[in-house]
Coordinates of C-alpha atoms and ligand atoms in Angstrom, one line a residue:
X94 CA -29.9 -19.2 20.9
X95 CA -32.2 -18.2 17.8
X96 CA -31.1 -18.9 14.4
X97 CA -34.6 -18.2 13.0
X98 CA -34.0 -14.6 12.5
X99 CA -30.7 -13.6 10.5
X100 CA -28.6 -12.1 13.6
X101 CA -27.5 -9.2 11.1
X102 CA -31.2 -8.0 11.1
X103 CA -31.5 -9.0 14.6
X104 CA -28.5 -6.9 15.8
X105 CA -29.1 -4.1 13.6
X106 CA -28.6 -0.9 15.5
X107 CA -31.7 0.9 16.3
X108 CA -30.4 4.2 17.7
X109 CA -27.4 6.1 17.0
X110 CA -25.7 5.2 20.2
X111 CA -25.4 1.5 19.0
X112 CA -23.4 2.6 15.9
X113 CA -19.8 2.1 16.6
X114 CA -16.7 3.5 15.4
X115 CA -18.4 6.2 13.2
X116 CA -18.5 8.9 15.6
X117 CA -17.6 12.0 13.1
X118 CA -20.5 11.0 10.9
X119 CA -22.6 10.1 13.9
X120 CA -22.1 13.5 15.9
X121 CA -22.7 15.3 13.1
X122 CA -25.9 13.4 12.0
X123 CA -27.2 14.2 15.2
X124 CA -27.2 17.9 15.0
X125 CA -28.8 17.5 11.5
X126 CA -31.9 15.5 13.0
X127 CA -32.5 18.3 15.1
X128 CA -33.0 20.7 12.6
X129 CA -36.2 20.4 10.5
X130 CA -34.9 20.9 7.4
X131 CA -32.2 18.1 6.7
X132 CA -30.4 18.1 3.3
X133 CA -30.5 14.8 1.3
X134 CA -27.5 12.7 2.1
X135 CA -24.7 10.3 1.0
X136 CA -23.3 7.8 3.2
X137 CA -20.1 6.5 1.6
X138 CA -17.6 3.5 2.7
X139 CA -16.7 0.1 2.8
X140 CA -19.5 -2.9 3.0
X141 CA -21.0 -3.5 6.5
X142 CA -19.6 -0.4 8.4
X143 CA -23.1 0.8 9.0
X144 CA -24.5 2.8 6.3
X145 CA -28.0 0.9 5.7
X146 CA -28.7 0.7 9.6
X147 CA -27.6 4.9 10.0
X148 CA -30.1 5.4 6.9
X149 CA -32.9 3.6 8.8
X150 CA -32.3 5.0 12.0
X151 CA -32.8 8.5 10.6
X152 CA -35.5 7.7 8.5
X153 CA -37.4 6.1 11.5
X154 CA -36.5 9.3 13.8
X155 CA -38.9 11.5 11.4
X156 CA -41.4 8.9 10.6
X157 CA -44.1 7.5 13.0
X158 CA -44.4 3.8 12.7
X159 CA -47.5 3.6 10.5
X160 CA -46.2 5.7 8.1
X161 CA -43.1 3.4 7.4
X162 CA -44.9 2.1 4.9
X163 CA -45.7 4.8 3.1
X164 CA -43.5 7.2 3.7
X165 CA -40.2 5.3 3.0
X166 CA -38.8 3.8 -0.1
X167 CA -36.0 1.4 -0.3
X168 CA -34.4 0.6 -3.5
X169 CA -31.2 -1.2 -4.6
X170 CA -29.0 -0.9 -7.6
X171 CA -30.7 -3.9 -9.4
X172 CA -33.9 -1.9 -9.2
X173 CA -32.5 1.2 -10.4
X174 CA -30.6 0.4 -13.5
X175 CA -33.5 0.5 -15.7
X176 CA -34.6 3.9 -16.4
X177 CA -37.8 3.7 -16.9
X178 CA -38.3 2.0 -13.7
X179 CA -36.6 4.9 -12.0
X180 CA -38.9 7.3 -13.8
X181 CA -42.3 5.4 -12.9
X182 CA -41.5 4.2 -9.4
X183 CA -40.0 7.2 -8.1
X184 CA -41.6 9.6 -9.6
X185 CA -44.9 8.3 -8.5
X186 CA -43.4 7.9 -4.7
X187 CA -42.2 11.2 -4.6
X188 CA -45.8 12.7 -5.6
X189 CA -48.4 10.8 -3.8
X190 CA -50.4 12.4 -1.2
X191 CA -47.7 15.2 -1.1
X192 CA -47.8 17.5 2.0
X193 CA -50.0 15.8 3.7
X194 CA -49.9 17.2 7.2
X195 CA -46.3 18.3 6.3
X196 CA -44.7 14.9 6.9
X197 CA -41.4 13.8 5.4
X198 CA -40.7 11.1 3.0
X199 CA -37.5 9.1 2.7
X200 CA -35.9 7.5 -0.6
X201 CA -33.2 5.1 0.6
X202 CA -31.1 4.5 -2.8
X203 CA -28.6 1.4 -1.7
X204 CA -25.8 0.7 -4.1
X205 CA -26.2 4.1 -5.7
X206 CA -22.4 3.9 -7.3
X207 CA -23.6 1.0 -9.5
X208 CA -26.5 3.2 -10.8
X209 CA -25.6 3.9 -14.8
X210 CA -24.7 7.5 -15.6
X211 CA -27.7 8.1 -17.5
X212 CA -30.2 7.1 -15.0
X213 CA -28.2 9.4 -12.3
X214 CA -28.9 12.0 -14.3
X215 CA -32.7 10.8 -14.0
X216 CA -32.3 10.8 -10.5
X217 CA -30.9 14.2 -10.3
X218 CA -33.5 15.6 -12.1
X219 CA -35.9 14.0 -9.7
X220 CA -34.0 15.2 -7.0
X221 CA -34.0 18.8 -8.2
X222 CA -37.6 18.7 -8.9
X223 CA -38.8 17.3 -5.7
X224 CA -40.8 19.0 -3.0
X225 CA -39.1 19.8 0.2
X226 CA -40.6 16.8 2.0
X227 CA -38.8 14.2 0.1
X228 CA -35.0 13.2 1.5
X229 CA -33.0 11.4 -0.1
X230 CA -30.5 9.1 1.2
X231 CA -27.7 7.4 -1.0
X232 CA -25.4 4.9 0.0
X233 CA -22.4 3.7 -2.1
X234 CA -19.0 2.3 -1.4
X235 CA -17.2 4.8 -3.9
X236 CA -18.5 8.0 -4.0
X237 CA -16.4 8.9 -7.2
X238 CA -18.8 7.2 -9.3
X239 CA -21.5 9.7 -8.2
X240 CA -22.1 12.4 -10.8
X241 CA -21.4 15.8 -9.3
X242 CA -24.5 17.4 -9.9
X243 CA -26.0 14.4 -7.2
X244 CA -22.9 15.2 -5.0
X245 CA -23.5 18.7 -4.9
X246 CA -27.0 18.4 -3.7
X247 CA -26.3 16.3 -1.1
X248 CA -24.5 16.4 2.3
X249 CA -21.6 13.5 2.4
X250 CA -20.9 11.3 5.2
X251 CA -17.8 9.0 5.2
X252 CA -17.9 5.8 7.0
X253 CA -14.8 4.4 7.9
X254 CA -13.7 0.5 8.3
X255 CA -14.5 -0.9 11.6
X256 CA -11.3 -1.4 14.0
X257 CA -10.3 -5.2 14.6
X258 CA -11.3 -4.4 18.4
X259 CA -14.9 -3.0 17.7
X260 CA -15.7 -6.0 15.4
X261 CA -14.5 -8.0 17.8
X262 CA -16.4 -6.5 20.8
X263 CA -20.0 -6.7 19.0
X264 CA -18.9 -10.5 17.9
X265 CA -18.9 -11.0 21.8
X266 CA -21.9 -9.3 22.8
X267 CA -24.0 -11.2 20.1
X268 CA -21.9 -14.7 21.3
X269 CA -23.1 -13.7 25.0
X270 CA -27.0 -12.7 24.0
X271 CA -27.0 -15.7 22.3
X272 CA -25.4 -18.2 25.0
X273 CA -22.9 -19.6 22.6
X274 CA -20.6 -22.0 24.2
X275 CA -17.3 -21.3 22.3
X276 CA -14.5 -23.4 24.1
X277 CA -12.7 -20.9 26.2
X278 CA -9.0 -21.8 25.2
X279 CA -9.8 -21.6 21.6
X280 CA -12.0 -18.3 22.2
X281 CA -9.7 -15.7 21.3
X282 CA -8.2 -17.5 18.1
X283 CA -11.7 -17.9 17.2
X284 CA -12.6 -14.3 16.9
X285 CA -9.5 -13.3 15.6
X286 CA -10.1 -15.5 12.6
X287 CA -13.4 -14.1 12.2
X288 CA -11.9 -10.8 11.7
X289 CA -9.6 -12.1 9.1
X290 CA -12.4 -13.7 7.4
X291 CA -14.4 -10.6 7.8
X292 CA -11.9 -8.4 6.0
X293 CA -13.6 -5.3 8.5
X294 CA -16.8 -5.8 7.1
X295 CA -19.0 -6.4 10.2
X296 CA -22.1 -8.0 8.2
X297 CA -19.9 -11.0 6.9
X298 CA -18.1 -11.2 10.5
X299 CA -21.7 -11.8 12.1
X300 CA -23.1 -13.8 9.1
X301 CA -19.9 -16.2 9.3
X302 CA -20.8 -16.4 13.2
X303 CA -24.0 -17.3 12.6
X304 CA -23.0 -20.2 10.4
X305 CA -20.5 -21.4 12.5
X306 CA -23.3 -22.0 14.7
X307 CA -25.8 -23.3 12.3
X308 CA -23.3 -25.8 11.2
X309 CA -22.6 -26.8 14.8
X310 CA -18.6 -26.2 14.4
X311 CA -18.6 -24.4 17.9
X312 CA -18.4 -27.3 20.2
X313 CA -15.5 -28.9 19.3
X314 CA -14.3 -26.0 17.4
X315 CA -12.5 -26.7 14.7
X316 CA -11.3 -23.3 13.1
X317 CA -9.9 -24.9 9.7
X318 CA -13.9 -26.0 9.2
X319 CA -14.6 -22.3 9.7
X320 CA -12.3 -21.1 7.2
X321 CA -13.2 -23.8 4.8
X322 CA -17.2 -22.9 4.9
X323 CA -16.2 -19.0 4.0
X324 CA -14.2 -19.9 1.0
X325 CA -10.4 -19.8 2.3
X326 CA -7.8 -22.1 2.3
X327 CA -7.4 -24.2 5.4
X328 CA -4.3 -23.7 7.2
X329 CA -2.8 -27.3 6.2
X330 CA -3.6 -26.5 2.5
X331 CA -2.0 -23.0 3.0
X332 CA 1.2 -24.4 4.5
X333 CA 1.1 -27.0 1.7
X334 CA 1.1 -24.2 -0.9
X335 CA 3.8 -22.5 0.8
X336 CA 6.0 -25.4 0.5
X337 CA 5.3 -25.8 -3.1
X338 CA 6.0 -22.1 -3.9
X339 CA 9.2 -22.1 -2.0
X340 CA 10.3 -25.1 -3.9
X341 CA 9.6 -23.4 -6.9
X342 CA 7.2 -26.1 -7.9
X343 CA 4.4 -24.4 -10.2
X344 CA 2.9 -27.5 -11.1
X345 CA 2.2 -28.7 -7.8
X346 CA 0.9 -25.4 -6.4
X347 CA -1.0 -25.3 -9.2
X348 CA -2.5 -28.4 -8.5
X349 CA -3.1 -27.5 -4.8
X350 CA -5.5 -24.8 -6.0
X351 CA -7.2 -27.1 -8.4
X352 CA -8.0 -29.5 -5.7
X353 CA -9.9 -26.9 -3.4
X354 CA -13.5 -27.1 -3.2
X355 CA -15.1 -23.8 -3.1
X356 CA -12.1 -21.9 -4.5
X357 CA -12.6 -18.3 -3.9
X358 CA -9.6 -16.5 -5.6
X359 CA -10.7 -12.8 -4.0
X360 CA -10.4 -14.6 -0.7
X361 CA -7.1 -16.5 -1.7
X362 CA -5.6 -13.1 -2.9
X363 CA -6.3 -11.7 0.5
X364 CA -4.4 -14.9 2.2
X365 CA -1.5 -14.6 -0.2
X366 CA -0.9 -11.3 0.4
X367 CA -0.7 -12.3 4.1
X368 CA 2.1 -15.0 3.7
X369 CA 3.9 -12.9 1.0
X370 CA 6.3 -11.3 3.8
X371 CA 7.0 -14.7 4.7
X372 CA 8.7 -16.0 1.5
X373 CA 12.1 -15.2 0.8
X374 CA 11.5 -12.2 -1.9
X375 CA 13.3 -9.2 -2.3
X376 CA 11.5 -5.9 -1.0
X377 CA 11.5 -4.4 -4.2
X378 CA 9.7 -7.3 -6.0
X379 CA 7.1 -7.7 -3.1
X380 CA 6.1 -4.2 -4.1
X381 CA 5.8 -5.0 -7.8
X382 CA 4.1 -8.0 -6.7
X383 CA 1.7 -6.1 -4.4
X384 CA 0.8 -3.9 -7.3
X385 CA 0.1 -7.0 -9.6
X386 CA -1.9 -8.8 -7.0
X387 CA -4.2 -5.7 -6.9
X388 CA -4.4 -5.6 -10.8
X389 CA -5.6 -9.3 -10.7
X390 CA -7.7 -8.6 -8.0
X391 CA -9.5 -6.3 -10.1
X392 CA -9.8 -8.2 -13.4
X393 CA -11.2 -11.0 -11.8
X394 CA -13.7 -8.4 -10.5
X395 CA -14.1 -7.6 -14.1
X396 CA -15.0 -11.0 -14.9
X397 CA -11.6 -12.5 -16.2
X398 CA -11.1 -16.1 -15.5
X399 CA -9.8 -16.8 -11.9
X400 CA -7.6 -20.0 -12.5
X401 CA -5.5 -18.3 -15.7
X402 CA -5.3 -15.2 -13.4
X403 CA -4.6 -17.1 -10.1
X404 CA -1.9 -19.5 -11.9
X405 CA -0.1 -16.2 -13.5
X406 CA 0.2 -14.8 -10.0
X407 CA 1.5 -18.2 -8.9
X408 CA 4.2 -18.4 -11.8
X409 CA 5.2 -15.0 -11.1
X410 CA 5.7 -15.5 -7.2
X411 CA 7.9 -18.7 -7.9
X412 CA 9.8 -16.6 -10.5
X413 CA 10.6 -14.0 -7.7
X414 CA 11.6 -16.6 -4.7
X415 CA 15.4 -16.0 -4.0
X416 CA 17.2 -19.0 -4.0
Ligands
LIG639 N1 -20.9 0.8 12.6 C1 -21.7 -0.2 13.3 N2 -22.0 -0.3 14.5 C2 -22.9 -1.6 14.8 N3 -23.2 -2.6 13.8 C3 -22.9 -2.6 12.9 C4 -22.2 -1.4 12.1 N4 -21.8 -1.4 10.8 C5 -22.4 -2.6 10.5 N5 -23.1 -3.2 11.5 C6 -23.4 -4.9 11.6 O1 -23.3 -4.9 10.5 C7 -25.0 -5.6 9.7 C8 -24.6 -4.4 8.4 O2 -24.8 -3.3 8.6 P1 -25.0 -2.1 7.6 O3 -25.6 -0.9 8.1 O4 -26.2 -2.8 6.6 O5 -24.0 -1.8 6.7 P2 -23.7 -1.2 5.3 O6 -24.9 -0.6 5.0 O7 -22.5 -0.3 5.6 O8 -23.0 -2.2 4.4 C9 -25.6 -4.6 11.0 O9 -27.0 -5.7 10.9 C10 -25.1 -4.7 12.2 O10 -25.2 -5.6 13.1
LIG640 MG1 -26.1 -1.4 3.2

């Protein structure tokens, strides 16, 4: 068992056939890489579904190992928020030793949907002017945040959320490779919980598995501990909260929330959504509550105060409990 290298890197897919669940995108990409003139690409989809891995596989398909340093530029959104950076670094890279024995250059732009509109305009002009030897691969979660003139210059591939079975299969594979000793009677539950924690993000699933190993949680596997280290409520706390809500005890329910170390409101929202059907709430109100939960999730993502938002949610839940 090795913990030195992050397992997400160690088990990063190296070939197209290592990529699971993305058959539509992969089959089409396989055709593209056979032609010499590939278009610019956009990979769009949720986190941890294989976008970066696929972009690297493509770049490495066209580049020799010794060219990787010079002919591959990987940028993150935080590098690209500044327009002067985009102008300088990108232009330099694009123009350096161009058309040297006709080899290609790749620019992989991660989180492209977080690049400000103005900078996207600058980027678009660079893409337009750049020679045919430079290929851009843009990665994003939300394609609607990329400006149309860029989209229209790229072939778009959609990456879908991984199925539960695919995620669990991959986790089992890694567990075998690493010789992990998971108590057999708890194995299935453990993988189920890892899937829940991951929310469909394989990177998160693999990281949580590695963290559980690093913290020595596997031998006497206490699944609650795994929940806690991932910023979720453990089963006991969730049960107490459930009781407090059913008893319409707002003060108690808020106390429970406040007592949690490392409270993660967005994880909490996912857990509360799971128990929603078990509460005595009229179906029509459940729908309204789900809409409301979506709204506060958004507000929190935009920086609203977590405790205020979650308190408001608890109050609304309690208000909707039928007695
Ligand atoms: N479709 C997939 N097939 C195989 N492994 C995957 C897949 N998606 C994600 N992974 C695993 O998760 C990690 C993160 O994948 P990555 O390609 O960086 O996802 P993304 O760029 O979509 O967030 C990889 O190292 C790999 O181990
Ligand atoms: Mg990525």
